[in-house]
Coordinates of C-alpha atoms and ligand atoms in Angstrom, one line a residue:
M1362 CA -36.4 25.6 215.6
S1363 CA -34.1 23.4 217.6
I1364 CA -32.2 20.5 216.2
A1365 CA -34.4 18.0 218.1
S1366 CA -37.6 19.5 216.7
N1367 CA -36.2 19.6 213.2
L1368 CA -35.2 16.0 213.5
N1369 CA -38.5 14.9 215.0
S1370 CA -40.6 16.6 212.3
I1371 CA -38.5 15.0 209.5
K1372 CA -38.6 11.6 211.1
A1373 CA -42.4 11.9 211.4
S1374 CA -42.6 12.6 207.7
L1375 CA -40.6 9.6 206.6
P1376 CA -42.2 6.3 205.6
E1377 CA -41.2 3.3 207.8
H1378 CA -38.9 1.7 205.1
V1379 CA -36.8 4.9 204.7
T1380 CA -33.6 5.3 206.8
L1381 CA -32.5 8.8 207.9
V1382 CA -28.8 9.7 207.8
A1383 CA -28.3 12.9 209.7
V1384 CA -25.6 14.7 207.7
S1385 CA -23.5 16.5 210.3
K1386 CA -20.5 17.6 208.3
T1387 CA -18.9 20.9 209.5
K1388 CA -21.1 20.9 212.6
P1389 CA -19.7 20.8 216.1
V1390 CA -20.0 17.8 218.3
S1391 CA -22.4 19.8 220.6
D1392 CA -24.9 19.8 217.7
L1393 CA -24.5 16.1 217.0
I1394 CA -25.1 15.4 220.7
Q1395 CA -28.4 17.3 220.5
A1396 CA -29.5 15.0 217.6
Y1397 CA -28.2 12.0 219.5
E1398 CA -30.2 12.9 222.6
A1399 CA -33.3 13.2 220.4
G1400 CA -32.7 9.6 219.4
Q1401 CA -30.6 9.8 216.2
R1402 CA -28.0 7.1 215.8
I1403 CA -27.0 7.4 212.1
F1404 CA -24.7 10.2 211.2
G1405 CA -23.2 11.1 207.8
E1406 CA -19.9 12.9 207.2
N1407 CA -18.0 13.7 204.1
K1408 CA -14.4 14.0 205.4
I1409 CA -12.7 11.0 206.8
Q1410 CA -10.6 12.9 209.4
E1411 CA -13.6 14.9 210.7
M1412 CA -15.6 11.7 211.0
A1413 CA -12.8 9.9 212.9
E1414 CA -12.5 12.8 215.3
K1415 CA -16.2 12.8 216.0
W1416 CA -16.3 9.0 216.3
E1417 CA -13.7 9.2 219.1
E1418 CA -15.7 11.9 221.0
M1419 CA -19.2 10.6 220.5
P1420 CA -21.0 7.6 222.1
K1421 CA -20.1 4.3 220.6
D1422 CA -23.6 3.1 219.6
I1423 CA -23.6 5.5 216.6
Q1424 CA -23.4 4.3 213.0
W1425 CA -21.1 6.4 211.0
H1426 CA -21.7 6.8 207.2
M1427 CA -19.1 8.2 204.9
I1428 CA -21.1 10.1 202.2
G1429 CA -18.3 12.0 200.5
H1430 CA -15.8 11.1 197.9
V1431 CA -13.2 8.7 199.3
Q1432 CA -9.5 8.9 198.6
T1433 CA -7.9 5.5 198.6
N1434 CA -5.1 6.4 200.9
K1435 CA -7.5 7.5 203.6
V1436 CA -9.6 4.4 203.8
K1437 CA -7.5 3.0 206.6
F1438 CA -8.5 5.8 209.0
M1439 CA -12.2 4.8 208.9
A1440 CA -11.9 1.1 208.4
P1441 CA -12.0 0.2 212.1
F1442 CA -15.5 1.8 212.6
V1443 CA -17.3 3.0 209.5
N1444 CA -20.7 1.4 209.0
L1445 CA -21.5 2.3 205.4
I1446 CA -19.5 4.0 202.6
H1447 CA -22.0 5.6 200.2
G1448 CA -19.7 7.0 197.5
V1449 CA -17.8 4.0 196.1
D1450 CA -17.1 4.4 192.4
S1451 CA -14.1 2.3 191.4
L1452 CA -12.7 -1.2 191.6
K1453 CA -9.5 0.2 193.0
L1454 CA -11.4 1.8 195.9
L1455 CA -13.3 -1.4 196.6
Q1456 CA -10.1 -3.4 196.7
E1457 CA -8.6 -1.0 199.2
I1458 CA -11.7 -1.0 201.4
N1459 CA -11.7 -4.8 201.2
K1460 CA -8.0 -4.9 202.2
Q1461 CA -8.5 -2.6 205.2
A1462 CA -11.7 -4.4 206.2
L1463 CA -9.7 -7.7 206.3
K1464 CA -7.0 -6.1 208.4
N1465 CA -9.6 -5.0 210.9
N1466 CA -11.3 -8.4 210.7
R1467 CA -14.5 -6.8 209.5
I1468 CA -16.9 -6.8 206.6
I1469 CA -17.6 -3.2 205.5
D1470 CA -20.8 -2.3 203.8
C1471 CA -20.7 -0.2 200.7
L1472 CA -23.0 1.5 198.2
L1473 CA -21.9 2.1 194.6
Q1474 CA -22.3 5.7 193.5
I1475 CA -24.0 6.2 190.2
H1476 CA -23.6 9.4 188.2
I1477 CA -27.1 10.6 187.5
A1478 CA -26.6 14.4 187.5
E1479 CA -25.8 16.6 184.5
E1480 CA -22.8 18.2 186.2
E1481 CA -19.5 16.7 185.3
T1482 CA -18.2 17.4 188.8
K1483 CA -20.3 14.8 190.6
F1484 CA -18.6 11.5 190.9
G1485 CA -20.0 8.1 190.0
L1486 CA -20.3 5.2 187.6
D1487 CA -22.6 5.1 184.6
E1488 CA -24.8 2.0 184.0
N1489 CA -22.3 0.3 181.7
E1490 CA -19.4 0.8 184.1
L1491 CA -21.6 -0.5 187.0
N1492 CA -22.5 -3.6 185.1
E1493 CA -18.9 -4.2 184.1
L1494 CA -17.7 -3.7 187.6
I1495 CA -20.2 -6.0 189.4
S1496 CA -19.8 -8.8 186.8
S1497 CA -16.0 -8.8 187.0
S1498 CA -14.1 -11.6 188.7
E1499 CA -12.0 -9.1 190.7
F1500 CA -15.2 -7.8 192.2
K1501 CA -16.5 -11.2 193.1
E1502 CA -13.2 -12.0 194.9
L1503 CA -13.8 -9.2 197.5
K1504 CA -15.0 -11.1 200.5
N1505 CA -14.7 -8.4 203.1
I1506 CA -17.1 -6.0 201.5
R1507 CA -20.8 -6.2 201.2
T1508 CA -22.5 -4.2 198.5
L1509 CA -25.8 -3.1 199.8
G1510 CA -27.0 -1.0 196.9
L1511 CA -26.6 2.2 195.0
M1512 CA -26.2 5.9 195.8
G1513 CA -26.8 9.0 193.7
M1514 CA -27.0 12.8 193.8
A1515 CA -29.2 14.8 191.5
T1516 CA -28.3 17.9 189.7
F1517 CA -28.3 21.1 191.8
T1518 CA -31.3 22.7 190.1
E1519 CA -34.7 24.1 190.9
D1520 CA -36.2 22.0 188.0
K1521 CA -38.2 19.3 189.8
N1522 CA -38.8 17.4 186.6
Q1523 CA -35.1 17.2 186.0
I1524 CA -34.4 15.9 189.5
K1525 CA -37.3 13.4 189.3
K1526 CA -35.9 12.1 186.0
E1527 CA -32.5 11.5 187.6
F1528 CA -34.0 9.8 190.6
Q1529 CA -36.1 7.6 188.4
H1530 CA -33.0 6.7 186.4
L1531 CA -31.2 5.5 189.5
K1532 CA -34.2 3.5 190.5
S1533 CA -34.4 1.9 187.1
I1534 CA -30.7 0.9 187.3
F1535 CA -31.3 -0.6 190.8
D1536 CA -34.3 -2.5 189.5
S1537 CA -32.4 -3.9 186.6
I1538 CA -29.6 -5.2 188.7
K1539 CA -32.1 -6.7 191.1
E1540 CA -33.8 -8.4 188.2
K1541 CA -30.6 -9.9 187.0
N1542 CA -29.7 -10.8 190.6
A1543 CA -26.4 -9.1 190.0
L1544 CA -26.0 -7.9 193.5
Q1545 CA -27.6 -10.4 195.8
E1546 CA -27.6 -8.2 198.9
A1547 CA -28.8 -5.0 197.3
S1548 CA -31.6 -3.5 199.3
T1549 CA -30.7 0.2 199.6
I1550 CA -31.1 3.2 197.3
S1551 CA -29.4 6.2 198.9
M1552 CA -30.9 9.3 197.3
G1553 CA -32.4 12.6 198.5
M1554 CA -31.1 15.5 200.5
S1555 CA -32.8 18.4 202.4
G1556 CA -34.1 20.0 199.2
D1557 CA -35.3 16.9 197.4
Y1558 CA -35.8 14.0 199.8
Q1559 CA -39.6 13.9 199.4
L1560 CA -39.3 13.6 195.7
A1561 CA -36.5 11.0 196.1
I1562 CA -38.8 8.9 198.3
E1563 CA -41.6 9.1 195.7
C1564 CA -39.1 7.7 193.3
G1565 CA -38.1 4.8 195.4
S1566 CA -35.4 6.0 197.8
T1567 CA -34.8 3.9 200.9
M1568 CA -32.2 6.1 202.5
V1569 CA -32.1 9.9 202.7
R1570 CA -29.1 12.0 203.7
I1571 CA -30.3 15.2 205.3
G1572 CA -28.1 17.9 206.7
S1573 CA -29.2 21.5 206.6
S1574 CA -32.9 20.8 207.4
I1575 CA -31.8 19.3 210.7
F1576 CA -28.7 21.3 211.7
G1577 CA -29.2 24.5 209.8
G1578 CA -27.2 26.0 207.0
R1579 CA -23.5 25.5 206.6
Ligands
PLP1836 C1 -23.9 17.6 202.3 C2 -24.5 16.4 201.7 C3 -25.8 16.0 201.9 C4 -26.8 16.8 202.8 O1 -27.1 18.0 202.2 P1 -28.2 19.0 202.7 O2 -28.7 19.7 201.6 O3 -27.6 19.8 203.8 O4 -29.3 18.1 203.3 C5 -26.2 14.8 201.4 N1 -25.5 14.0 200.6 C6 -24.2 14.4 200.3 C7 -23.4 13.5 199.5 C8 -23.6 15.5 200.9 O5 -22.4 15.8 200.6

C-alpha cells in the first residue's frame, strides 16, 4: 500500500469532526511529500530539531504539531512556526512557550497532557494538578498562549477495556472542565494512535495522531 492510499482510507474512515495529524517522525521528507501531495496539511513530529528541519524544507502551508515531550530550552526553535503543542504538562513550560510566543509576536496553541496510562514513563498531569494549574493566577496571566484542550496517551497494551477506560477518563476530565468553564477555548481532545484511534473516537476524541498506519513501521 502506498502512503497516499493509506492516508485516503484512514481519512475516509474518520468522522467529520475528527482532525487527522499525520505523525511523520523519523520519516524522510520524500515520504511527507507523498502525504502532502495526497492532500495532508497537518503533520506531527516528536523532536523539535527534526520538525524545524522539515519545516524549512517543506511547503509553507503545512501546520506543524509538536506531539512529543518538550524541553523548555528548545521551545525557542519551534516558536516561530509551530501550530499546536500537544504535550504541555507544567506551568514552567507554559511560561516559556508564552515568552517565546511573545518574542515572535504570536499566540501559540497548546494542549495540556493528562497522564491516563498505567506506565509511569508517560508524561502528564493528573486531574488535581490540571485543576490547580488552570485555576492559578500565573496561568491566567499567559496572554500569548491559547489552551485548546487536552491530550493523552493510553497504556501500551492489547487490553481494549483498559484502553477504553483510560480514554473515557480523559473525556470525563475534559467534560468536567467544560462544565466549570475552566478553559473557555477548549474544543480539542487529542487521543488515539494507529492501534487505538477507532476506540478513541468512540470515546470522544476530536484529534487523532496516526503514524505507522500511514507511513509504515518505524
Ligand atoms: C509516535 C506517536 C504517535 C503515532 O504512533 P503510531 O502508533 O505510529 O500511529 C502518536 N502520538 C504520539 C505522542 C507519538 O509519539
